[in-house]
Amino acid sequence: MRGPLAKATILSRLRESPGYVSGERLSAEIGISRPGVWKHIENLRAEGYRIDALPRVGYRLLSSPDLLVPAEILPRLRTKLIGRRILHFDSVASTNDAAKELAMKGAAEGTVVVAETQGAGRGRLGRPWVSPRGGIYFSVVLRPKLPPTEVAKVTLTMAVSIAAAIRQTTGVAVTIKWPNDILFGERKIVGILTEMAAEADSVGFAVVGIGMNANTQPADYPVAMRSGLTTLAAELEGPVDRVALFAACLEEIDRDWARLAEGGLDDVFDDWRSMSSTLATRVRVSTVAGAFEGVAKGIDTNGALVVEDDGGEVRTFASGEVEHLRPA
Ligand code: BTN
């Protein structure tokens, strides 16, 4: 059995067994020497697995690292497309940049890049995305069969997937602010940045980057940002299972991406509406052309936001910065 597979097999045998697993059994099953088994155990320990070794008895898994490594994620994943290949970095400048580079070299749809921290994380409108350890930062390579004018559908779909994953896994009742910020109350918990390489009439690839304030605390962010954000750990007054949450995100993206591909956009948009805190709210939408204030009435078939002002004028926004003012 080859190195990575042997290591993964040792890990799953240790996981399955509540007691000790003998080195001899592992060695026979995998077809490597006892010192070979020991080398893999040492490698796993170096990755943060705590493994007890008892002479003449064997090995026992005491705990797994709180890291978003493929060895932790893949055994839980039942996806068809998303996350079949996961690249994990302890630290990277930006997972979106790493994913774009892979996509340009032809990486398969569904490839995921994830990092424990980012040195130069990017947000929308050229803003930095502060990425302390404990958060979840990942990017997914997608190859949408859509014209560039319809990429908003991808963005809204991703927000549905992530909000659903958070609700299911943590019970925190997050909402979606148009187009794809995820909030708790009025404070932001997740930001999503979609970037694409497009020809005139087709999208070569899209990279969707997700930054989630999971096991971080508001104090981990610059003072000026703190009033506008919150974290899952702060709201729950305790840590979340990042591995379970990340796996749930990939599963929801897998499901929604398939729904979209099968023509289920209406269902995805219905989910978006049901989790949105923007609809029926008084909003100010700012674009390069200026600001427009009114009540958010809905989203159109492309995911653009429809707003009606007090004089009855209705405008549709494909992009823009939204501020929630107060309920209508
Ligand atoms: C926003 O401004 O709301 C979007 C933030 C997107 C941040 C994520 S973190 C993972 C990925 N890598 C980046 O550099 N940005 C995105």
Tab-separated table of C-alpha atoms and ligand atoms in Angstrom:
chain	number	residue	atom	x	y	z
A	1	MET	CA	0.000	0.000	0.000
A	2	ARG	CA	1.418	3.419	-0.926
A	3	GLY	CA	2.432	6.006	1.714
A	4	PRO	CA	-0.609	8.352	1.876
A	5	LEU	CA	-3.059	5.463	1.607
A	6	ALA	CA	-1.196	3.507	4.288
A	7	LYS	CA	-1.308	6.541	6.599
A	8	ALA	CA	-5.031	7.086	5.934
A	9	THR	CA	-5.735	3.398	6.582
A	10	ILE	CA	-3.830	3.465	9.887
A	11	LEU	CA	-5.792	6.547	10.896
A	12	SER	CA	-9.147	5.012	10.072
A	13	ARG	CA	-8.292	1.781	11.921
A	14	LEU	CA	-7.338	3.852	14.985
A	15	ARG	CA	-10.546	5.856	14.656
A	16	GLU	CA	-12.724	2.761	14.428
A	17	SER	CA	-11.208	1.124	17.468
A	18	PRO	CA	-12.037	2.297	20.991
A	19	GLY	CA	-9.050	0.321	22.365
A	20	TYR	CA	-5.514	-0.375	21.187
A	21	VAL	CA	-4.783	-1.621	17.680
A	22	SER	CA	-1.764	-3.863	17.451
A	23	GLY	CA	1.181	-2.767	15.326
A	24	GLU	CA	1.438	-6.321	14.057
A	25	ARG	CA	-2.127	-6.283	12.775
A	26	LEU	CA	-1.615	-2.942	11.050
A	27	SER	CA	1.619	-4.127	9.531
A	28	ALA	CA	-0.001	-7.304	8.164
A	29	GLU	CA	-3.124	-5.562	6.878
A	30	ILE	CA	-1.263	-2.779	5.121
A	31	GLY	CA	1.664	-4.862	3.972
A	32	ILE	CA	4.437	-2.728	5.443
A	33	SER	CA	7.044	-3.406	8.143
A	34	ARG	CA	6.470	-2.595	11.842
A	35	PRO	CA	9.029	0.266	11.643
A	36	GLY	CA	7.046	1.473	8.614
A	37	VAL	CA	3.883	1.600	10.745
A	38	TRP	CA	5.811	3.470	13.444
A	39	LYS	CA	6.970	6.047	10.870
A	40	HIS	CA	3.362	6.778	9.888
A	41	ILE	CA	2.387	7.076	13.556
A	42	GLU	CA	5.171	9.616	14.025
A	43	ASN	CA	3.970	11.562	10.983
A	44	LEU	CA	0.412	11.622	12.336
A	45	ARG	CA	1.704	12.866	15.664
A	46	ALA	CA	3.592	15.626	13.851
A	47	GLU	CA	0.248	16.648	12.276
A	48	GLY	CA	-1.299	17.022	15.729
A	49	TYR	CA	-2.883	13.595	16.339
A	50	ARG	CA	-2.306	12.435	19.908
A	51	ILE	CA	-1.579	8.709	19.733
A	52	ASP	CA	-0.646	6.551	22.679
A	53	ALA	CA	1.810	3.700	22.038
A	54	LEU	CA	2.068	0.741	24.433
A	55	PRO	CA	4.909	-1.713	23.855
A	56	ARG	CA	3.583	-5.160	22.806
A	57	VAL	CA	-0.002	-3.839	22.876
A	58	GLY	CA	-0.290	-1.289	20.095
A	59	TYR	CA	-1.572	2.185	19.336
A	60	ARG	CA	-4.609	4.131	20.473
A	61	LEU	CA	-5.946	7.434	19.140
A	62	LEU	CA	-6.438	9.904	22.008
A	63	SER	CA	-7.448	12.997	20.049
A	64	SER	CA	-7.450	14.507	16.575
A	65	PRO	CA	-6.134	17.980	15.750
A	66	ASP	CA	-8.599	20.819	15.302
A	67	LEU	CA	-7.356	21.341	11.763
A	68	LEU	CA	-9.222	21.349	8.467
A	69	VAL	CA	-6.907	18.734	6.980
A	70	PRO	CA	-8.152	16.326	4.282
A	71	ALA	CA	-7.552	13.343	6.608
A	72	GLU	CA	-10.213	14.790	8.933
A	73	ILE	CA	-12.627	16.039	6.293
A	74	LEU	CA	-12.627	13.331	3.620
A	75	PRO	CA	-13.896	10.453	5.794
A	76	ARG	CA	-16.996	12.553	6.605
A	77	LEU	CA	-17.687	13.778	3.102
A	78	ARG	CA	-20.435	12.257	0.977
A	79	THR	CA	-20.220	14.774	-1.852
A	80	LYS	CA	-20.262	13.961	-5.561
A	81	LEU	CA	-18.245	16.914	-6.817
A	82	ILE	CA	-17.276	19.447	-4.178
A	83	GLY	CA	-14.164	18.705	-2.104
A	84	ARG	CA	-13.188	15.481	-3.830
A	85	ARG	CA	-9.786	17.207	-3.935
A	86	ILE	CA	-8.856	19.391	-0.944
A	87	LEU	CA	-5.600	21.306	-0.572
A	88	HIS	CA	-4.879	22.395	2.964
A	89	PHE	CA	-2.460	25.147	3.974
A	90	ASP	CA	-1.538	26.105	7.479
A	91	SER	CA	-1.018	29.624	6.143
A	92	VAL	CA	-1.422	31.077	2.646
A	93	ALA	CA	-1.713	34.631	1.299
A	94	SER	CA	-5.258	34.108	0.006
A	95	THR	CA	-7.114	30.854	-0.688
A	96	ASN	CA	-8.862	32.628	-3.590
A	97	ASP	CA	-5.508	33.345	-5.232
A	98	ALA	CA	-4.314	29.780	-4.682
A	99	ALA	CA	-7.598	28.413	-6.097
A	100	LYS	CA	-7.438	30.745	-9.117
A	101	GLU	CA	-3.941	29.557	-9.894
A	102	LEU	CA	-5.119	25.947	-9.768
A	103	ALA	CA	-8.198	26.734	-11.861
A	104	MET	CA	-6.034	28.389	-14.519
A	105	LYS	CA	-3.957	25.224	-14.670
A	106	GLY	CA	-7.124	23.228	-15.268
A	107	ALA	CA	-8.065	22.036	-11.758
A	108	ALA	CA	-11.292	20.048	-11.749
A	109	GLU	CA	-14.562	21.640	-10.724
A	110	GLY	CA	-15.086	21.170	-7.004
A	111	THR	CA	-11.413	21.525	-6.048
A	112	VAL	CA	-11.176	23.206	-2.641
A	113	VAL	CA	-8.342	25.211	-1.069
A	114	VAL	CA	-8.559	25.716	2.691
A	115	ALA	CA	-6.260	27.471	5.162
A	116	GLU	CA	-6.016	27.903	8.920
A	117	THR	CA	-5.002	31.533	8.433
A	118	GLN	CA	-4.378	33.938	5.531
A	119	GLY	CA	-1.637	36.552	5.289
A	120	ALA	CA	-3.401	38.670	2.668
A	121	GLY	CA	-7.057	37.619	2.689
A	122	ARG	CA	-9.188	39.739	0.382
A	123	GLY	CA	-12.749	40.940	0.812
A	124	ARG	CA	-15.151	42.626	-1.580
A	125	LEU	CA	-14.328	46.057	-3.000
A	126	GLY	CA	-10.607	45.537	-2.441
A	127	ARG	CA	-10.969	45.468	1.335
A	128	PRO	CA	-8.666	43.219	3.383
A	129	TRP	CA	-10.188	40.158	5.063
A	130	VAL	CA	-8.639	39.711	8.480
A	131	SER	CA	-8.115	35.977	8.993
A	132	PRO	CA	-7.125	34.981	12.546
A	133	ARG	CA	-6.633	31.305	13.425
A	134	GLY	CA	-9.860	29.638	14.486
A	135	GLY	CA	-11.775	30.967	11.484
A	136	ILE	CA	-12.618	28.927	8.377
A	137	TYR	CA	-11.171	30.234	5.108
A	138	PHE	CA	-11.734	28.314	1.912
A	139	SER	CA	-12.258	28.669	-1.815
A	140	VAL	CA	-14.032	26.426	-4.293
A	141	VAL	CA	-13.286	26.137	-8.008
A	142	LEU	CA	-16.516	26.113	-10.021
A	143	ARG	CA	-17.081	25.979	-13.762
A	144	PRO	CA	-20.580	27.433	-14.174
A	145	LYS	CA	-22.333	26.898	-17.483
A	146	LEU	CA	-23.656	30.444	-17.389
A	147	PRO	CA	-22.988	33.715	-19.214
A	148	PRO	CA	-20.970	36.206	-17.083
A	149	THR	CA	-24.103	38.354	-16.669
A	150	GLU	CA	-25.702	35.553	-14.633
A	151	VAL	CA	-22.895	34.910	-12.166
A	152	ALA	CA	-24.982	36.500	-9.390
A	153	LYS	CA	-26.878	33.207	-9.370
A	154	VAL	CA	-23.700	31.494	-8.196
A	155	THR	CA	-23.147	34.046	-5.456
A	156	LEU	CA	-26.673	33.760	-4.077
A	157	THR	CA	-26.516	29.976	-4.241
A	158	MET	CA	-23.315	29.924	-2.183
A	159	ALA	CA	-24.908	32.092	0.486
A	160	VAL	CA	-27.809	29.629	0.735
A	161	SER	CA	-25.396	26.699	1.130
A	162	ILE	CA	-23.299	28.344	3.827
A	163	ALA	CA	-26.228	29.734	5.817
A	164	ALA	CA	-27.927	26.318	5.750
A	165	ALA	CA	-24.730	24.576	6.884
A	166	ILE	CA	-24.327	26.979	9.814
A	167	ARG	CA	-27.967	26.629	10.864
A	168	GLN	CA	-27.858	22.828	10.733
A	169	THR	CA	-24.505	22.354	12.413
A	170	THR	CA	-24.607	25.037	15.091
A	171	GLY	CA	-28.258	26.042	15.442
A	172	VAL	CA	-27.264	29.717	15.136
A	173	ALA	CA	-30.111	31.449	13.279
A	174	VAL	CA	-28.020	33.320	10.743
A	175	THR	CA	-29.638	35.307	7.929
A	176	ILE	CA	-28.498	36.409	4.480
A	177	LYS	CA	-28.018	40.065	3.621
A	178	TRP	CA	-28.228	40.645	-0.117
A	179	PRO	CA	-26.371	39.454	-2.001
A	180	ASN	CA	-24.345	37.093	0.142
A	181	ASP	CA	-23.234	38.384	3.520
A	182	ILE	CA	-24.222	36.117	6.376
A	183	LEU	CA	-25.272	37.882	9.545
A	184	PHE	CA	-26.353	37.182	13.064
A	185	GLY	CA	-28.611	40.077	14.027
A	186	GLU	CA	-26.978	42.900	12.103
A	187	ARG	CA	-23.424	41.642	12.652
A	188	LYS	CA	-21.473	39.842	9.977
A	189	ILE	CA	-20.296	36.272	10.517
A	190	VAL	CA	-19.406	35.220	6.940
A	191	GLY	CA	-18.212	37.044	3.841
A	192	ILE	CA	-18.226	35.516	0.355
A	193	LEU	CA	-16.090	36.737	-2.535
A	194	THR	CA	-16.817	35.432	-6.042
A	195	GLU	CA	-14.156	36.010	-8.676
A	196	MET	CA	-14.248	34.749	-12.225
A	197	ALA	CA	-12.352	34.400	-15.449
A	198	ALA	CA	-14.787	35.096	-18.249
A	199	GLU	CA	-14.909	35.357	-22.011
A	200	ALA	CA	-17.511	37.609	-23.631
A	201	ASP	CA	-20.274	35.028	-23.393
A	202	SER	CA	-19.067	32.287	-21.077
A	203	VAL	CA	-17.458	31.846	-17.691
A	204	GLY	CA	-14.158	29.940	-17.791
A	205	PHE	CA	-14.189	29.394	-14.080
A	206	ALA	CA	-15.449	31.025	-10.920
A	207	VAL	CA	-13.650	30.884	-7.597
A	208	VAL	CA	-15.903	31.372	-4.599
A	209	GLY	CA	-14.065	32.284	-1.406
A	210	ILE	CA	-15.717	31.963	1.980
A	211	GLY	CA	-14.415	33.530	5.176
A	212	MET	CA	-16.202	32.448	8.355
A	213	ASN	CA	-15.754	33.856	11.847
A	214	ALA	CA	-15.994	30.496	13.594
A	215	ASN	CA	-13.803	29.907	16.668
A	216	THR	CA	-12.502	33.457	16.826
A	217	GLN	CA	-13.529	36.253	19.164
A	218	PRO	CA	-14.336	39.884	18.297
A	219	ALA	CA	-11.164	40.842	20.201
A	220	ASP	CA	-9.128	39.008	17.504
A	221	TYR	CA	-10.082	41.725	14.970
A	222	PRO	CA	-9.019	45.384	14.687
A	223	VAL	CA	-11.006	47.653	17.018
A	224	ALA	CA	-12.592	49.558	14.142
A	225	MET	CA	-14.156	46.362	12.775
A	226	ARG	CA	-15.499	44.893	15.995
A	227	SER	CA	-18.886	46.594	16.147
A	228	GLY	CA	-19.825	45.270	12.702
A	229	LEU	CA	-18.986	41.622	13.239
A	230	THR	CA	-19.568	38.688	15.489
A	231	THR	CA	-18.354	35.088	15.594
A	232	LEU	CA	-20.038	31.725	16.064
A	233	ALA	CA	-17.977	31.007	19.194
A	234	ALA	CA	-19.017	34.353	20.688
A	235	GLU	CA	-22.711	33.767	19.976
A	236	LEU	CA	-22.627	30.187	21.259
A	237	GLU	CA	-20.349	31.053	24.174
A	238	GLY	CA	-18.165	28.103	23.219
A	239	PRO	CA	-16.317	26.647	20.261
A	240	VAL	CA	-17.927	25.010	17.245
A	241	ASP	CA	-16.735	21.771	15.668
A	242	ARG	CA	-14.893	23.367	12.738
A	243	VAL	CA	-14.346	20.060	10.954
A	244	ALA	CA	-18.069	19.206	11.064
A	245	LEU	CA	-19.002	22.732	10.002
A	246	PHE	CA	-16.559	22.804	7.098
A	247	ALA	CA	-17.716	19.359	5.924
A	248	ALA	CA	-21.350	20.541	6.148
A	249	CYS	CA	-20.511	23.603	4.022
A	250	LEU	CA	-19.016	21.400	1.306
A	251	GLU	CA	-22.025	19.076	1.403
A	252	GLU	CA	-24.496	21.931	1.124
A	253	ILE	CA	-22.534	23.496	-1.751
A	254	ASP	CA	-22.500	20.103	-3.469
A	255	ARG	CA	-26.260	19.778	-3.073
A	256	ASP	CA	-27.118	23.331	-4.161
A	257	TRP	CA	-24.687	23.264	-7.067
A	258	ALA	CA	-26.376	20.101	-8.332
A	259	ARG	CA	-29.812	21.706	-7.846
A	260	LEU	CA	-28.689	24.725	-9.883
A	261	ALA	CA	-27.237	22.530	-12.646
A	262	GLU	CA	-30.491	20.538	-12.811
A	263	GLY	CA	-32.552	23.674	-13.350
A	264	GLY	CA	-33.614	24.095	-9.720
A	265	LEU	CA	-32.787	27.781	-9.490
A	266	ASP	CA	-36.306	28.632	-8.273
A	267	ASP	CA	-35.921	26.294	-5.286
A	268	VAL	CA	-32.505	27.748	-4.441
A	269	PHE	CA	-33.937	31.274	-4.645
A	270	ASP	CA	-36.871	30.226	-2.435
A	271	ASP	CA	-34.333	29.090	0.171
A	272	TRP	CA	-32.480	32.368	-0.236
A	273	ARG	CA	-35.724	34.294	0.357
A	274	SER	CA	-36.609	32.228	3.408
A	275	MET	CA	-33.251	33.007	5.050
A	276	SER	CA	-32.932	36.619	3.905
A	277	SER	CA	-33.014	39.501	6.364
A	278	THR	CA	-32.968	42.040	3.512
A	279	LEU	CA	-36.404	41.360	2.047
A	280	ALA	CA	-39.182	43.588	3.422
A	281	THR	CA	-36.530	45.712	5.093
A	282	ARG	CA	-35.834	49.387	4.498
A	283	VAL	CA	-32.470	49.588	2.762
A	284	ARG	CA	-29.998	52.021	1.292
A	285	VAL	CA	-28.266	50.680	-1.811
A	286	SER	CA	-25.057	52.473	-2.763
A	287	THR	CA	-23.554	52.151	-6.221
A	288	VAL	CA	-21.116	54.287	-8.211
A	289	ALA	CA	-24.180	56.124	-9.505
A	290	GLY	CA	-25.229	57.166	-5.971
A	291	ALA	CA	-27.503	55.944	-3.200
A	292	PHE	CA	-31.144	54.812	-3.384
A	293	GLU	CA	-33.354	54.306	-0.348
A	294	GLY	CA	-36.499	52.236	-0.146
A	295	VAL	CA	-37.980	48.892	0.794
A	296	ALA	CA	-36.424	45.684	-0.560
A	297	LYS	CA	-39.308	44.020	-2.402
A	298	GLY	CA	-37.661	40.937	-3.806
A	299	ILE	CA	-35.027	39.425	-6.059
A	300	ASP	CA	-35.558	38.969	-9.786
A	301	THR	CA	-34.818	35.859	-11.858
A	302	ASN	CA	-31.124	36.789	-11.993
A	303	GLY	CA	-30.840	37.425	-8.264
A	304	ALA	CA	-30.818	41.235	-8.640
A	305	LEU	CA	-32.378	43.178	-5.765
A	306	VAL	CA	-35.650	45.021	-6.407
A	307	VAL	CA	-36.166	48.135	-4.263
A	308	GLU	CA	-39.151	50.509	-4.169
A	309	ASP	CA	-38.765	54.004	-2.759
A	310	ASP	CA	-41.424	56.041	-0.924
A	311	GLY	CA	-42.564	57.665	-4.148
A	312	GLY	CA	-43.247	54.265	-5.743
A	313	GLU	CA	-40.166	54.296	-7.983
A	314	VAL	CA	-38.813	50.762	-8.427
A	315	ARG	CA	-35.177	50.074	-9.206
A	316	THR	CA	-33.327	46.821	-9.735
A	317	PHE	CA	-29.708	46.399	-8.613
A	318	ALA	CA	-27.401	43.754	-10.025
A	319	SER	CA	-24.667	44.946	-7.675
A	320	GLY	CA	-24.216	47.467	-4.894
A	321	GLU	CA	-23.603	47.840	-1.186
A	322	VAL	CA	-26.694	47.347	0.937
A	323	GLU	CA	-27.311	48.858	4.321
A	324	HIS	CA	-30.262	47.620	6.392
A	325	LEU	CA	-31.973	50.700	7.834
A	326	ARG	CA	-34.948	49.426	9.812
A	327	PRO	CA	-37.872	47.099	9.178
A	328	ALA	CA	-40.392	48.574	6.741
B	1	BTN	C1	-16.416	40.090	1.921
B	1	BTN	O1	-15.831	41.164	1.793
B	1	BTN	O2	-17.464	40.024	2.560
B	1	BTN	C2	-15.870	38.836	1.281
B	1	BTN	C3	-14.838	38.174	2.140
B	1	BTN	C4	-14.291	36.894	1.537
B	1	BTN	C5	-13.163	36.309	2.362
B	1	BTN	C6	-12.733	34.958	1.899
B	1	BTN	S1	-11.674	34.146	3.035
B	1	BTN	C7	-11.326	32.905	1.885
B	1	BTN	C8	-11.177	33.587	0.548
B	1	BTN	N1	-9.831	34.078	0.373
B	1	BTN	C9	-9.775	35.411	0.296
B	1	BTN	O3	-8.729	36.075	0.149
B	1	BTN	N2	-11.006	35.921	0.422
B	1	BTN	C10	-12.002	34.881	0.566
